[in-house]
XYZ file of C-alpha atoms in Angstrom:
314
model
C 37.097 50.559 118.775
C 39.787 49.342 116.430
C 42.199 52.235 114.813
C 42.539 52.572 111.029
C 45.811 51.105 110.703
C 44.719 47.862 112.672
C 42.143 47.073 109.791
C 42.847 45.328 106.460
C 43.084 47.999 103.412
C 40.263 46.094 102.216
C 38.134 46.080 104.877
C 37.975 49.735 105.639
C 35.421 50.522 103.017
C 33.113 48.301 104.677
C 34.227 49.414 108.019
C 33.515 53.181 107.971
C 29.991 52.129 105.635
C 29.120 50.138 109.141
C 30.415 53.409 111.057
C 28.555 55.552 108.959
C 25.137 53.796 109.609
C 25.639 53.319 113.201
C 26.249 57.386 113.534
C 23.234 57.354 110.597
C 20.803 55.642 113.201
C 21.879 56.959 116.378
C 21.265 60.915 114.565
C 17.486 60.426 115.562
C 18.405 59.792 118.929
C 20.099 62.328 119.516
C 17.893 65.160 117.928
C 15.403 63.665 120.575
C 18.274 64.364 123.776
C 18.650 68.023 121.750
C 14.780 68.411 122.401
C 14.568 66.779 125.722
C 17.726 68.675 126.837
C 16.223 72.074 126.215
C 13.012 71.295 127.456
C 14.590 70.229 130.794
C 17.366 72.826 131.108
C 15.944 76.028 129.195
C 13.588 76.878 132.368
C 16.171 75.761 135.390
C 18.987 77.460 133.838
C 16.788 81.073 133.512
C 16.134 79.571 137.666
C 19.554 79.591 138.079
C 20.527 82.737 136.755
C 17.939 84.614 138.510
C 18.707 83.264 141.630
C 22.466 82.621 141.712
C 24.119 84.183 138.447
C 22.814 87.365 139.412
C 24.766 87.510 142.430
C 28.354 87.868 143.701
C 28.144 84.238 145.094
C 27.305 83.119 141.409
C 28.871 85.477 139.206
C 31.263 82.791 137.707
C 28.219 80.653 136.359
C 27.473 81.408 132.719
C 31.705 81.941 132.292
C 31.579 78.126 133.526
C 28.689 77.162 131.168
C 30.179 78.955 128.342
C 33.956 77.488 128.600
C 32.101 74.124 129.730
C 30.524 73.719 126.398
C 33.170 75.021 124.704
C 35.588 72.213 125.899
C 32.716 69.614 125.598
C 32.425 70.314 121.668
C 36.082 70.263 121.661
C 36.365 66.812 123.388
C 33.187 65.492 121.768
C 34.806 64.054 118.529
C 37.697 62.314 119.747
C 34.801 60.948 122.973
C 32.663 59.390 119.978
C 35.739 56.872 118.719
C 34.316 55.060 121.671
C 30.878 55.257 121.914
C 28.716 52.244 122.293
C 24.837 53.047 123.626
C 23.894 51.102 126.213
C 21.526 48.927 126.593
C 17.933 50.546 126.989
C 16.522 49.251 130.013
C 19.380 50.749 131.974
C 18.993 54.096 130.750
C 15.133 54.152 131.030
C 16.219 52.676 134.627
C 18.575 56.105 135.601
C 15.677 58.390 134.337
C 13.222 56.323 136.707
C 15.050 57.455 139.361
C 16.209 60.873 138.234
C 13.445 62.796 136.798
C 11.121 62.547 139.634
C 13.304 64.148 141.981
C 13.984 66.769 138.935
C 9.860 67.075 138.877
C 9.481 67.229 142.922
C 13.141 70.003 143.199
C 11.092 71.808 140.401
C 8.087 72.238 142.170
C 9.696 72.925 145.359
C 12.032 75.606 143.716
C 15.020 74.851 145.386
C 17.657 75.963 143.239
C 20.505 74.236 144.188
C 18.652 70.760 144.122
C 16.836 71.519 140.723
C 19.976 72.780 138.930
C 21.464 69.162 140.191
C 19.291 66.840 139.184
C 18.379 68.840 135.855
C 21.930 68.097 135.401
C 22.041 64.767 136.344
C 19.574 63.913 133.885
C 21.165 65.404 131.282
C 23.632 62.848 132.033
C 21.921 60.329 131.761
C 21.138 61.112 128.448
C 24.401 61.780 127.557
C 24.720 57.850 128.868
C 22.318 56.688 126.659
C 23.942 58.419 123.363
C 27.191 57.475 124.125
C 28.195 55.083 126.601
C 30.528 54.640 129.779
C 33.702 54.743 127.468
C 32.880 58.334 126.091
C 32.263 59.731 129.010
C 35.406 59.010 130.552
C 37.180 60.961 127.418
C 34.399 63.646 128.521
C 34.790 63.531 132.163
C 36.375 67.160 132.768
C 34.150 69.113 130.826
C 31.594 67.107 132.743
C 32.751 67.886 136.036
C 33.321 71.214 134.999
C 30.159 72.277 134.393
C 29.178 71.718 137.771
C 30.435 74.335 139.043
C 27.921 76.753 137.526
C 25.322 75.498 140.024
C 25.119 77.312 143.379
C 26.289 74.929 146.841
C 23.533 73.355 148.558
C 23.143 75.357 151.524
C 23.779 72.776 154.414
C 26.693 73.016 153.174
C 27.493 76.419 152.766
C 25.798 76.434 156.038
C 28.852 74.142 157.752
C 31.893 75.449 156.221
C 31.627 79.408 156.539
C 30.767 79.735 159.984
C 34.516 78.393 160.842
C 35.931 80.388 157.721
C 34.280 83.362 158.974
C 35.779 82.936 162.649
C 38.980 82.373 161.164
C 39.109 85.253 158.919
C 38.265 87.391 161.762
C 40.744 86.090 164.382
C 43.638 86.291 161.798
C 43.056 89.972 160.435
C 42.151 91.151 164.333
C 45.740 89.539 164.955
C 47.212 91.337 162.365
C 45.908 94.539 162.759
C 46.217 94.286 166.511
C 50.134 93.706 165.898
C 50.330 96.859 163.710
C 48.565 99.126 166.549
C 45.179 99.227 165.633
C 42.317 99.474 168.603
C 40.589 95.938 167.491
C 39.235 93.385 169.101
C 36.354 90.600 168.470
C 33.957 88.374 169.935
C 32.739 85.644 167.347
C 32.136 86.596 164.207
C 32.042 90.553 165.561
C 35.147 92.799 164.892
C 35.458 95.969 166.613
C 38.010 98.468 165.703
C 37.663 102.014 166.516
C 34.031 103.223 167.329
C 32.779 100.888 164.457
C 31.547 97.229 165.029
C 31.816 95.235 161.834
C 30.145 91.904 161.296
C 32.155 88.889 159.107
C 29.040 87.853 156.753
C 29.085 84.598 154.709
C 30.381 86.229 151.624
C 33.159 87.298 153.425
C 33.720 84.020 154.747
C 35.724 83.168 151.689
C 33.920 80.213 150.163
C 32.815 82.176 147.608
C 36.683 82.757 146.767
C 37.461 79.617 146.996
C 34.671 78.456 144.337
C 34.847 80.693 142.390
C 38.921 80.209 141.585
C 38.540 76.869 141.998
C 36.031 76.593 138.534
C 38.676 79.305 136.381
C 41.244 77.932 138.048
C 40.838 74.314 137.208
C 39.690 75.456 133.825
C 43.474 77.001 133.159
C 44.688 74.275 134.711
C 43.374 71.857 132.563
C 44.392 73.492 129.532
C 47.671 74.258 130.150
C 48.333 70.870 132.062
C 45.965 68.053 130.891
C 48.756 65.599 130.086
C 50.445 66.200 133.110
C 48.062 65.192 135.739
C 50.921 65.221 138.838
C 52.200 68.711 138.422
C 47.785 70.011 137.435
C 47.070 67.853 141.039
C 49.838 70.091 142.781
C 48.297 73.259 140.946
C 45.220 72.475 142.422
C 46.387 72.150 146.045
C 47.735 75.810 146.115
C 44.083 77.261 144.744
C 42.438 77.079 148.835
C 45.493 78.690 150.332
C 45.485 81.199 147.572
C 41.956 82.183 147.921
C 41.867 82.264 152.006
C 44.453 84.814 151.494
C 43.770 87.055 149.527
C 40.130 86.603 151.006
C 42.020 88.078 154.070
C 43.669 90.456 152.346
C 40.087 91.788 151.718
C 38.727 91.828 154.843
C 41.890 93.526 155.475
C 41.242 96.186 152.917
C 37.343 96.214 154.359
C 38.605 97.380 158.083
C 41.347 99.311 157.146
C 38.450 101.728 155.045
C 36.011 101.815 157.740
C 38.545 103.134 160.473
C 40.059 105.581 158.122
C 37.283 106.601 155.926
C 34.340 105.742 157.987
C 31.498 103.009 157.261
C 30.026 104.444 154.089
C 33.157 104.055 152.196
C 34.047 100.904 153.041
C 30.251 99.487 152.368
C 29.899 101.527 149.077
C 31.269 100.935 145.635
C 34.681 100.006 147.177
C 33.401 96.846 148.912
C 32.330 95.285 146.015
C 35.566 96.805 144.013
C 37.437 94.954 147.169
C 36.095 91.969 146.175
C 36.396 92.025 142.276
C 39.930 93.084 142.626
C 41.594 90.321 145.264
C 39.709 87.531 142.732
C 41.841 88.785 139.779
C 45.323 89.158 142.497
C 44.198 85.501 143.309
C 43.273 84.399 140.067
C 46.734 86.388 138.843
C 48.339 84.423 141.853
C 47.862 81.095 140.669
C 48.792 81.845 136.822
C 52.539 83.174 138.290
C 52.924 80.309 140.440
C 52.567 78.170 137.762
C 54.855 80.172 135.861
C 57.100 79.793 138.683
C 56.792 76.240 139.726
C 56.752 74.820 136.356
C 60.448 75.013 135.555
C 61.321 73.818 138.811
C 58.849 71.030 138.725
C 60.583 70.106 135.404
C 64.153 70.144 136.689
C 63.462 68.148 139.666
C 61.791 65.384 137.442
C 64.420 65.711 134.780
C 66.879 65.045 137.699
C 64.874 61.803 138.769
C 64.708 60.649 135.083
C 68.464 61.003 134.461
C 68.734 58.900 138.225
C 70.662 61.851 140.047
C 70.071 62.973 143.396
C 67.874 66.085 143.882
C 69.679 68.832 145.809
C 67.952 70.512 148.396
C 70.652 73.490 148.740
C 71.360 76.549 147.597
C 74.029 75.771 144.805
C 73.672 72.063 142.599
């Protein structure tokens, strides 16, 4: 689409008449996605927050839905400069293939599958309103908003039985180191007269996915334009979360030798949890704080065609 200052002074009455009509006739269209879209989402997203939302594993869901649609609003009228529907045998095509997976997930009540092809075909209408080209100005918020949709489970499955032996050989090393009586076998931790067992939510993935959805968020907002410096951002959230996950299970032993099992698996367990998120989530705000000045200086450096020192004193 053309800017305003491209077009003849006389031709931009006629222009934004012909802009006007086209929004004019695509209006019905879109009051049918607004019906179609809650008739599709309305039931998997109560699903969702039943099975998933409810839970520690999915507590960051309707804070992802909420600053999701926030940002998609936000993006939406600067996205529809663009927009050019597509033709309609393609879209009708995409919703061939979509909704009867949506239709067969639904029955089956799998949660993960139904919340992702719900969403995919809420794509796909989004595709049919507005195009490729207005998507790609929409294409965080998009992203985004996956996040408020549990894992599948294979994979889950795959990547926290290593996270959990980790986690357990690095705080039995630690502790061992300080003097503790600790040991482990698997995913088994024994310190004192009290056997412990590494579960999947201790595993750290649900750190790590958690910060990754706020985290990217921030990141986004602070650091849209500057997609080199946001990419190095996002690098740091995994190491950030696998530590302070540690740090937890850290916390976790360290109560049930001292204060015995039922204080460590009580209301400070969960209060464990809560409170290494906001360190992490704190984490990642100050290194950004940190690393942004420097990140500035060493570009500012390149820019002016000086050599970088890696010293002390410059």
């Amino acid at each position: 689409m053309t800017r305003a200052d491209d077009v003849p002074a006389a031709a931009l009455p006629e222009r934004m008449g012909n802009e006007a009509l086209a929004l004019r006739g695509s209006l019905p269209a879109a009051l049918v996605f607004a019906a179609g879209a809650l008739v599709l989402a309305a039931p998997t997203l109560a699903f969702v927050a039943r099975e998933s939302w409810s839970t520690e594993q999915g507590a960051h869901g309707p804070i992802v839905l909420a600053t999701g649609l926030w940002l998609l609003l936000r993006l939406l009228p600067q996205a529809l400069t663009v927009a050019v529907q597509p033709p309609a045998w393609r879209v009708m095509a995409l919703f061939a293939l979509v909704l009867p997976a949506y239709l067969l997930s639904r029955i089956a009540q799998v949660v993960e599958l139904e919340g992702y092809f719900m969403y995919a075909a809420l794509l796909v209408g989004i595709y049919g309103l507005v195009g490729t080209a207005a998507m790609r100005r929409l294409w965080f918020p998009l992203f985004y908003l996956v996040f408020m949709f549990p894992p599948p489970e294979t994979v889950v499955y795959t990547l926290t039985l290593p996270m959990k032996m980790g986690v357990s050989t690095a705080a039995i090393a630690i502790l061992h180191a300080f003097g503790y009586p600790i040991a482990g076998q698997g995913v088994m931790i024994y310190v004192g007269q009290y056997e412990l067992l590494v579960a999947a939510a201790c595993s750290g993935l649900n750190s790590i996915i958690s910060l990754s959805a706020i985290s990217l968020f921030y990141i986004y907002i602070r650091h849209e334009a500057e997609w080199r410096y946001a990419a190095f951002l996002v690098l740091l959230i995994v190491p950030v979360s696998l530590i302070a996950n540690l740090i937890r299970v850290l916390i976790l032993i360290l109560l049930t030798y001292h204060a015995g099992d039922a204080a460590a698996q009580g209301f400070l367990h969960n209060f464990a949890g809560l409170l290494m998120f906001a360190v992490a989530l704190l984490t990642i705000f100050a290194l950004d704080a940190l690393c942004k000045p420097i990140w500035n200086w060493v570009f500012a450096k390149r820019l002016a065609g000086k050599p970088v020192s890696t010293g002390v004193f410059s």
